[in-house]
Coordinates of C-alpha atoms and ligand atoms in Angstrom, one line a residue:
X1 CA -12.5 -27.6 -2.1
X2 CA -16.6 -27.7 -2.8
X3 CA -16.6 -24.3 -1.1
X4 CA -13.7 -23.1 -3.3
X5 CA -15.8 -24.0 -6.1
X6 CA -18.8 -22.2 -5.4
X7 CA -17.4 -19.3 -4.4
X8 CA -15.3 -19.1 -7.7
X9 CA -18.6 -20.2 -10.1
X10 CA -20.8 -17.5 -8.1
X11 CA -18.6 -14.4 -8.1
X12 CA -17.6 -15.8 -12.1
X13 CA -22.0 -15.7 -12.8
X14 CA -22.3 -12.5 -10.7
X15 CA -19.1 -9.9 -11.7
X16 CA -18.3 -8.7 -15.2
X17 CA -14.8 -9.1 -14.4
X18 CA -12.2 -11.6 -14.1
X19 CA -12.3 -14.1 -11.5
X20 CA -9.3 -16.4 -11.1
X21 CA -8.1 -19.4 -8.4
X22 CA -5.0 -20.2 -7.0
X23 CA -3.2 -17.1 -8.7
X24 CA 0.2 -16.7 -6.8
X25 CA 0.3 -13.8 -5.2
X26 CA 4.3 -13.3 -6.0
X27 CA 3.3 -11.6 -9.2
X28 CA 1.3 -9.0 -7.6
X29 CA 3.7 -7.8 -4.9
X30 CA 6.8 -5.4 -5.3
X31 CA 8.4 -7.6 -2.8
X32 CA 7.9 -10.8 -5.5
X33 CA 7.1 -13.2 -2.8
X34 CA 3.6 -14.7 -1.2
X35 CA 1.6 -17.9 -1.7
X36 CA -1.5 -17.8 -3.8
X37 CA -4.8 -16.5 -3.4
X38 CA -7.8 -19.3 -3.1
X39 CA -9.9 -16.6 -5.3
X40 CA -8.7 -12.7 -7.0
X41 CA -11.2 -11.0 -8.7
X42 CA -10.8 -8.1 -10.9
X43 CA -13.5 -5.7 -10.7
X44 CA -14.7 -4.3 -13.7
X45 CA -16.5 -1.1 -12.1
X46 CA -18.6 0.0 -9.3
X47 CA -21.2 -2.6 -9.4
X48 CA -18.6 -5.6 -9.0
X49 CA -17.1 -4.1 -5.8
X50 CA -20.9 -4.0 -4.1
X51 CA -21.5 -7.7 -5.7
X52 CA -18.6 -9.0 -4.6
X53 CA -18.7 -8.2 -1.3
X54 CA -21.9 -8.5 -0.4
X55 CA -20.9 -12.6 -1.4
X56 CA -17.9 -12.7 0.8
X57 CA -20.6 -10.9 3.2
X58 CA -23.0 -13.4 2.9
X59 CA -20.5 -16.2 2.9
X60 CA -18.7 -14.8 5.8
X61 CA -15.4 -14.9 3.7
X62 CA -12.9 -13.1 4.6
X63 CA -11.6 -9.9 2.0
X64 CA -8.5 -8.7 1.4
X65 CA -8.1 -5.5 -1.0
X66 CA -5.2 -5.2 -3.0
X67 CA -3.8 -2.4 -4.7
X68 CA -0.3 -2.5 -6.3
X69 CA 0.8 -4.9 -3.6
X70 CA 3.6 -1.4 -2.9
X71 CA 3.5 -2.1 0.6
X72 CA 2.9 -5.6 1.7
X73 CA 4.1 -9.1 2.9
X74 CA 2.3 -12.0 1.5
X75 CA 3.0 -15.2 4.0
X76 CA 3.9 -18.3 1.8
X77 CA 0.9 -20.1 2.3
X78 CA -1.1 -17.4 0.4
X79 CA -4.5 -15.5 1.5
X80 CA -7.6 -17.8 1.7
X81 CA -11.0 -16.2 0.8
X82 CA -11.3 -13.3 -1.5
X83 CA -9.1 -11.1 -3.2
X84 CA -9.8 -8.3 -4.3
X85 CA -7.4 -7.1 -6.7
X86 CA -7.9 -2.8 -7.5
X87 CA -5.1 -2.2 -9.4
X88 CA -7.1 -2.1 -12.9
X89 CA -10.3 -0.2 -11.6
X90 CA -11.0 3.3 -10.9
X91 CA -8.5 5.1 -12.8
X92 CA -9.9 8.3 -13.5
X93 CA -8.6 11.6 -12.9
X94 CA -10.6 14.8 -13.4
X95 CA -8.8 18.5 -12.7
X96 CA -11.3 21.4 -11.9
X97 CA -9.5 24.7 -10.6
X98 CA -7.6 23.3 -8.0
X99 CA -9.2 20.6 -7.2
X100 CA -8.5 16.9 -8.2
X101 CA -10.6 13.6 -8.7
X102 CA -9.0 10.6 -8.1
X103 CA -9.8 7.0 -9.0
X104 CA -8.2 4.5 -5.9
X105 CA -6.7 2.8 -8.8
X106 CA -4.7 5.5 -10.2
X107 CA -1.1 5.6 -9.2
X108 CA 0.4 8.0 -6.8
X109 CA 3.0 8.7 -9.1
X110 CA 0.5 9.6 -12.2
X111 CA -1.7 11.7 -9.9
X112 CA 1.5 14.0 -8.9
X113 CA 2.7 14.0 -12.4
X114 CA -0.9 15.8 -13.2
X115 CA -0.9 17.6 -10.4
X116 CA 2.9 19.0 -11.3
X117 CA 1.3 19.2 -15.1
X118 CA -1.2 21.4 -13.9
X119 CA 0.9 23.6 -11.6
X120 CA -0.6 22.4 -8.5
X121 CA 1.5 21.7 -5.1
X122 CA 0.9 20.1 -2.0
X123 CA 1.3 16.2 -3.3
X124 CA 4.9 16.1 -3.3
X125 CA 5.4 14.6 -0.1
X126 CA 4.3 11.6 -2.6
X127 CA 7.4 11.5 -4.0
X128 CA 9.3 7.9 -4.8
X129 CA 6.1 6.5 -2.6
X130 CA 4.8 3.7 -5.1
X131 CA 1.4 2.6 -4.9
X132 CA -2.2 3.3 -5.8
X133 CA -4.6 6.1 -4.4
X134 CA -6.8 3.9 -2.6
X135 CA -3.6 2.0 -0.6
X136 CA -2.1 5.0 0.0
X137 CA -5.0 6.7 1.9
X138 CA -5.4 3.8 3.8
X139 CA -1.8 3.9 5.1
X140 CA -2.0 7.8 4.9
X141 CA 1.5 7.5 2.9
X142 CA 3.9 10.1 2.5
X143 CA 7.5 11.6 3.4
X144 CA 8.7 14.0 5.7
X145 CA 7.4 16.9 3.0
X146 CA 3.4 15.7 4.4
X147 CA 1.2 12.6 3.8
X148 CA -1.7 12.3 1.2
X149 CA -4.6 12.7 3.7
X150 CA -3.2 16.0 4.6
X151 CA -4.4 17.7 1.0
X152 CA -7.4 15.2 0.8
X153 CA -10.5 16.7 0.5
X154 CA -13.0 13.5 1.0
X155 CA -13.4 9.8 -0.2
X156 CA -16.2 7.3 -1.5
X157 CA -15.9 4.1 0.0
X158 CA -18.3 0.6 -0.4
X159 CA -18.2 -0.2 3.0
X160 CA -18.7 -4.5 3.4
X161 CA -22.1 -4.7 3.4
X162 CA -21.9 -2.9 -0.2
X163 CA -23.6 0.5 0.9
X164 CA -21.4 3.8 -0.7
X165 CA -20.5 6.3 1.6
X166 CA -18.7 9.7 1.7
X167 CA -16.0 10.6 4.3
X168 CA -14.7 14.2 5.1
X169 CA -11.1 14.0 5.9
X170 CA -11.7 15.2 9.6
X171 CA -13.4 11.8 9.6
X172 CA -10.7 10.0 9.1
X173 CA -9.1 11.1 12.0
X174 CA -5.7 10.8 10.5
X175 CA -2.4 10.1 11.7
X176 CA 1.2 8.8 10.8
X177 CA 0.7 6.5 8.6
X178 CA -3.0 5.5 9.6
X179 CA -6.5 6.4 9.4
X180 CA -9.8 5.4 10.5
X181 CA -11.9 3.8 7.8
X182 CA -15.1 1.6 8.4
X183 CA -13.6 -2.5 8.5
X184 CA -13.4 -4.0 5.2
X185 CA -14.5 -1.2 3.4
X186 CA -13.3 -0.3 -0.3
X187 CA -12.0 3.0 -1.2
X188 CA -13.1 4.0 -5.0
X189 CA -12.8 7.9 -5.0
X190 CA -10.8 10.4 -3.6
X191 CA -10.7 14.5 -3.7
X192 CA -7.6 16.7 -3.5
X193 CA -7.7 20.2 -2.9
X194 CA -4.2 21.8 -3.9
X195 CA -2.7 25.2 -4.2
X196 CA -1.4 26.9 -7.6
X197 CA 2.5 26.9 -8.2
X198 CA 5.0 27.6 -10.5
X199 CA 5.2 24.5 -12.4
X200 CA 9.1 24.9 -12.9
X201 CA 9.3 24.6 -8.8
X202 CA 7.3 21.5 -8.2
X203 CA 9.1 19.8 -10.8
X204 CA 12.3 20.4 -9.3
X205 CA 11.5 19.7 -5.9
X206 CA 10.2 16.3 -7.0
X207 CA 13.7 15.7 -9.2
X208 CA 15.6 16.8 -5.9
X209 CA 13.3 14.3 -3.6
X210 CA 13.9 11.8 -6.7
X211 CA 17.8 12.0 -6.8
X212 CA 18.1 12.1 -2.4
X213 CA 16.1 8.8 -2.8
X214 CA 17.3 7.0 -5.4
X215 CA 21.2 7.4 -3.2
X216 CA 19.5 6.4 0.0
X217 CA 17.3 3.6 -1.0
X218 CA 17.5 0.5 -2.2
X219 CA 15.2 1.3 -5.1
X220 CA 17.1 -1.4 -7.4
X221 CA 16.3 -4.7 -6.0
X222 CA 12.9 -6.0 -4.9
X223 CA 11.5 -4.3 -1.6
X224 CA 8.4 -3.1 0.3
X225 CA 9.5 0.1 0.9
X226 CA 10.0 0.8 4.3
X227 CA 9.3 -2.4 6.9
X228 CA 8.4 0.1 10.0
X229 CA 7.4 3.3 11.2
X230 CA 9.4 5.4 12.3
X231 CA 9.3 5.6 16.1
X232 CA 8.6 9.0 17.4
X233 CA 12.0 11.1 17.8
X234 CA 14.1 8.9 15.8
X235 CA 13.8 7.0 12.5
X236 CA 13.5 3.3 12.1
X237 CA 16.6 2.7 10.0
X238 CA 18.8 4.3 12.1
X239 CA 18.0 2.2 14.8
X240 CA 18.7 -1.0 12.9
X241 CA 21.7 0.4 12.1
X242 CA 22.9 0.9 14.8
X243 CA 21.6 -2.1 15.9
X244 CA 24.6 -3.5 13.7
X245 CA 22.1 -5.6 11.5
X246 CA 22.8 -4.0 8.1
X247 CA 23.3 -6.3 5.3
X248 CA 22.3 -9.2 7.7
X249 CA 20.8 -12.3 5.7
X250 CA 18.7 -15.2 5.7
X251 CA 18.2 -17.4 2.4
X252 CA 17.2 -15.0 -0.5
X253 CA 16.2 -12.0 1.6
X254 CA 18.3 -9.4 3.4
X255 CA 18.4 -6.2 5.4
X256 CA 19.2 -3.6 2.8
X257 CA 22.9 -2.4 3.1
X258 CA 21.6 1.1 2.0
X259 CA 19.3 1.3 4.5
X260 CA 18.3 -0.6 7.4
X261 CA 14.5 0.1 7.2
X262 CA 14.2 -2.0 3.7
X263 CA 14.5 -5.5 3.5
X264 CA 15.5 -6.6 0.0
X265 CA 14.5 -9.6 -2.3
X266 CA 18.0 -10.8 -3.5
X267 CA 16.1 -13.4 -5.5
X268 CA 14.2 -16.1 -4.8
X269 CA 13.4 -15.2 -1.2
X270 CA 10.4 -16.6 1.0
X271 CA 8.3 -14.7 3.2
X272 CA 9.5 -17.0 5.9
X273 CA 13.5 -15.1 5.7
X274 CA 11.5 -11.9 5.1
X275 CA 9.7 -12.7 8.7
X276 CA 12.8 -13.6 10.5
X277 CA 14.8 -10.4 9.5
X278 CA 12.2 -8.8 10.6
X279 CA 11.7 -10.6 13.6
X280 CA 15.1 -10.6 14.8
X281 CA 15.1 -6.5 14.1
X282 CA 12.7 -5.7 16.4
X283 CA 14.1 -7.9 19.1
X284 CA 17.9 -6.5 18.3
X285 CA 16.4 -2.8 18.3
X286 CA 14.1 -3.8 21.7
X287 CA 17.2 -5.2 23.1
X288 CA 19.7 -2.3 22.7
X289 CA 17.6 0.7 22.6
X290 CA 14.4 -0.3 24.2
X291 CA 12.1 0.8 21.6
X292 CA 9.6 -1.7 20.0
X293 CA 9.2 -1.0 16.5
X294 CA 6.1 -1.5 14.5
X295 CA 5.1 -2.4 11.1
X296 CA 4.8 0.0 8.6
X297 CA 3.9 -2.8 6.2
X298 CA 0.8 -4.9 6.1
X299 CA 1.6 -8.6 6.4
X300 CA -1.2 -10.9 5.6
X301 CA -2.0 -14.9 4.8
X302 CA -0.7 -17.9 6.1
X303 CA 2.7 -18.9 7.2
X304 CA 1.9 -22.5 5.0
X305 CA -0.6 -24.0 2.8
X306 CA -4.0 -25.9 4.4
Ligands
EPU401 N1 19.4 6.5 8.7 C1 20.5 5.8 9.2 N2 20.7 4.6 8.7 C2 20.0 4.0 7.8 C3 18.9 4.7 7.2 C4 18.6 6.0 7.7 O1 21.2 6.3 10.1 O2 20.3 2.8 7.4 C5 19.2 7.9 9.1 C6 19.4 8.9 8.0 O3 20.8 9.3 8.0 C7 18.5 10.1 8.4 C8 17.3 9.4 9.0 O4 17.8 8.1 9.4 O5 19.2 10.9 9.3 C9 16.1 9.3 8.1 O6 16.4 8.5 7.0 P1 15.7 8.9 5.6 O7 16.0 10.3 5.2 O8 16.2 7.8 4.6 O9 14.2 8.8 5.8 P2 13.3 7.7 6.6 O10 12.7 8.3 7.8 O11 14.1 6.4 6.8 C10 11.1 8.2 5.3 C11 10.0 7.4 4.9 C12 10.3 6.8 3.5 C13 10.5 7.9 2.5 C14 11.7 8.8 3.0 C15 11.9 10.0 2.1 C16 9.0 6.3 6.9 C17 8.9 5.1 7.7 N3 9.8 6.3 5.8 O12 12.2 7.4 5.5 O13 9.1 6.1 3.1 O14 10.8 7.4 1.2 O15 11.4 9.3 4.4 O16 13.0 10.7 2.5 O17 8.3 7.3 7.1 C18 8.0 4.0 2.9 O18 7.1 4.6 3.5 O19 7.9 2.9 2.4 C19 9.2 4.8 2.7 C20 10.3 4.3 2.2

C-alpha cells in the first residue's frame, strides 16, 4: 500500500498528465470487463512517456501500454504496476504527397478515412479493425486485403529505458499478426507510404468490406474482435464451429452465434467465463481437429485481487 503511494505521488510530481489509482479497467476495454489498475497514467506528450518509464524502470514496475483496449482481456483482478493509457496522446496526422504521419494514438479508422480523403490506397485491409495506430502495429492488424505494417514506412518508439529510437519496417521482421519490437517499448510515431487512387474506389471497397462485416460479425454486442489467429490453411471460426461450440455460454459471456472466433459480452460478464470459453475452445478444437489454436488477443492481469 506504501509502495502504491509513492509510486502514484512521484509519477503525479513528475508527469504533466493525469495520474489515477484503482481506475477499473472495464471502462477502458471494448470487451467492458477487467479489474482495476493499481496506477493509469495519461500522458500528456513526449516527455511523460520517457518520465514515466524511466520510474517504473527504476522501480522495477512492471508497464502495460494501452491503447483503445480494441483487442484485449483484462483478468478480474486487474493489472498491478503501471498503466499506461495512449489513447489521448499522439494524435497527429500529417499528409505529404503520398506519404502519411501518424500519431500511435490516432485511430485506425480516422487514419483510413484521411487516407480515403486524400485518394490514397493501400490501408484498407484496416477496415472494421478498431483500435489505435500504435496497438495495431504491434499486433500488425489487418484483414485478408493486407495488415498495417505492410504499407508502414518506419516507427518512433521510447524504448523502457526512455531512449527514442527509429525502426525501418524490415526491422520489424513482420508477420501475421506480430512483429518484433524492443520489450516494453512505446510506440509514438508511425509513417505510411501509400499509392494514389481514385477516391470513388477506396470508398467503395471500404463500404463493401463495411457491409460483409457488419453480416458476419457480431459487431453489436461487446467483443474483442477476434479471440485467435487464424491457424495456417484454415480459419479459426470455422473450426469452432465445427467444433459444435457456437452460442455456447457461461454466466454473462458467450461464443458468438455469428461467428465462432468472437466471444461476446451479453452483459455483465467476468473475465473468468470469457477464460473458460476460451479454454474449453481450444481443447474442443485440439480434441477434434488436432490443431492448437492461439490467441490473437492479449490477455493480461490477475485472475483475483492481492
Ligand atoms: N467461418 C465459419 N464459421 C464461423 C466463422 C467463419 O465457417 O463461425 C468461415 C467463413 O465462412 C469463411 C472463413 O471462416 O469461409 C473466414 O471467415 P471470415 O471471412 O469471417 O474471416 P476470419 O478469417 O474469421 C478475418 C480476421 C478478422 C477480420 C475479417 C475480415 C483474423 C483472425 N480475423 O476473420 O479480424 O475482421 O477477416 O473479413 O485474421 C480481428 O482481428 O479481431 C478480426 C475480427
Amino acid at each position: 500500500m506504501i509502495e502504491t503511494l509513492s509510486l502514484q505521488e512521484r509519477l503525479h510530481g513528475l508527469l504533466k498528465g493525469r495520474v489515477l489509482t484503482e481506475e477499473s479497467l472495464a471502462s477502458h476495454t471494448y470487451f467492458r470487463i477487467g479489474g482495476p489498475a493499481e496506477v493509469m497514467v495519461y500522458p500528456a506528450d513526449l516527455e511523460d512517456v520517457k518520465a514515466a518509464l524511466k520510474v517504473a524502470q527504476d522501480e522495477a514496475i512492471p508497464v502495460l501500454i494501452l491503447g483503445s483496449g480494441s483487442n484485449m482481456l483484462v483478468l478480474d483482478g486487474g493489472v498491478r504496476g503501471l498503466v499506461m493509457n495512449l489513447s489521448e496522446t499522439f494524435l497527429g496526422l500529417e499528409v505529404s504527397g503520398e506519404q502519411i504521419r501518424c500519431g500511435a494514438g490516432v485511430r485506425t479508422s480516422r487514419l483510413l478515412a484521411l487516407s480515403a480523403m486524400r485518394s490514397l490506397t493501400g490501408l484498407e485491409g484496416l477496415t472494421g479493425v478498431p483500435g489505435t495506430i500504435g496497438g495495431a502495429i504491434k499486433g500488425n492488424a489487418g484483414t485478408s486485403l493486407g495488415a498495417i505494417i505492410d504499407h508502414l514506412d518506419w516507427v518512433r518508439l521510447v524504448d523502457r529505458l526512455g531512449e527514442e529510437r527509429c525502426l525501418a519496417r524490415k526491422e520489424l521482421s513482420a508477420g501475421y499478426r506480430t512483429c518484433r519490437l524492443p520489450m516494453g517499448s512505446v510506440i509514438v510515431e508511425a509513417c505510411f507510404t501509400l499509392r494514389r487512387a481514385e477516391a470513388a474506389e477506396i470508398r467503395e471497397t471500404i463500404s463493401t468490406l463495411l457491409v460483409r462485416r457488419n453480416l458476419t460479425q457480431p459487431v453489436e454486442v461487446r467483443s474483442a474482435g477476434c479471440i485467435f489467429k487464424n491457424p495456417p490453411g484454415d480459419f479459426a471460426g470455422r473450426l469452432v464451429e465445427h467444433a459444435g461450440l457456437k452460442g455456447l455460454r457461461r454466466g454473462g459471456a458467450q461464443i458468438s452465434e455469428k461467428h465462432g472466433n468472437f466471444i461476446v459480452n451479453l452483459g455483465g460478464a467476468t473475465a473468468a467465463e470469457v477464460f473458460w470459453l476460451i479454454e474449453r475452445a481450444r481443447a474442443e478444437v485440439m480434441a477434434k481437429t488436432g490443431v492448437a489454436l492461439e490467441l490473437e488477443i492479449q490477455i493480461v492481469g490477475s485472475p483475483s485481487a492481492g
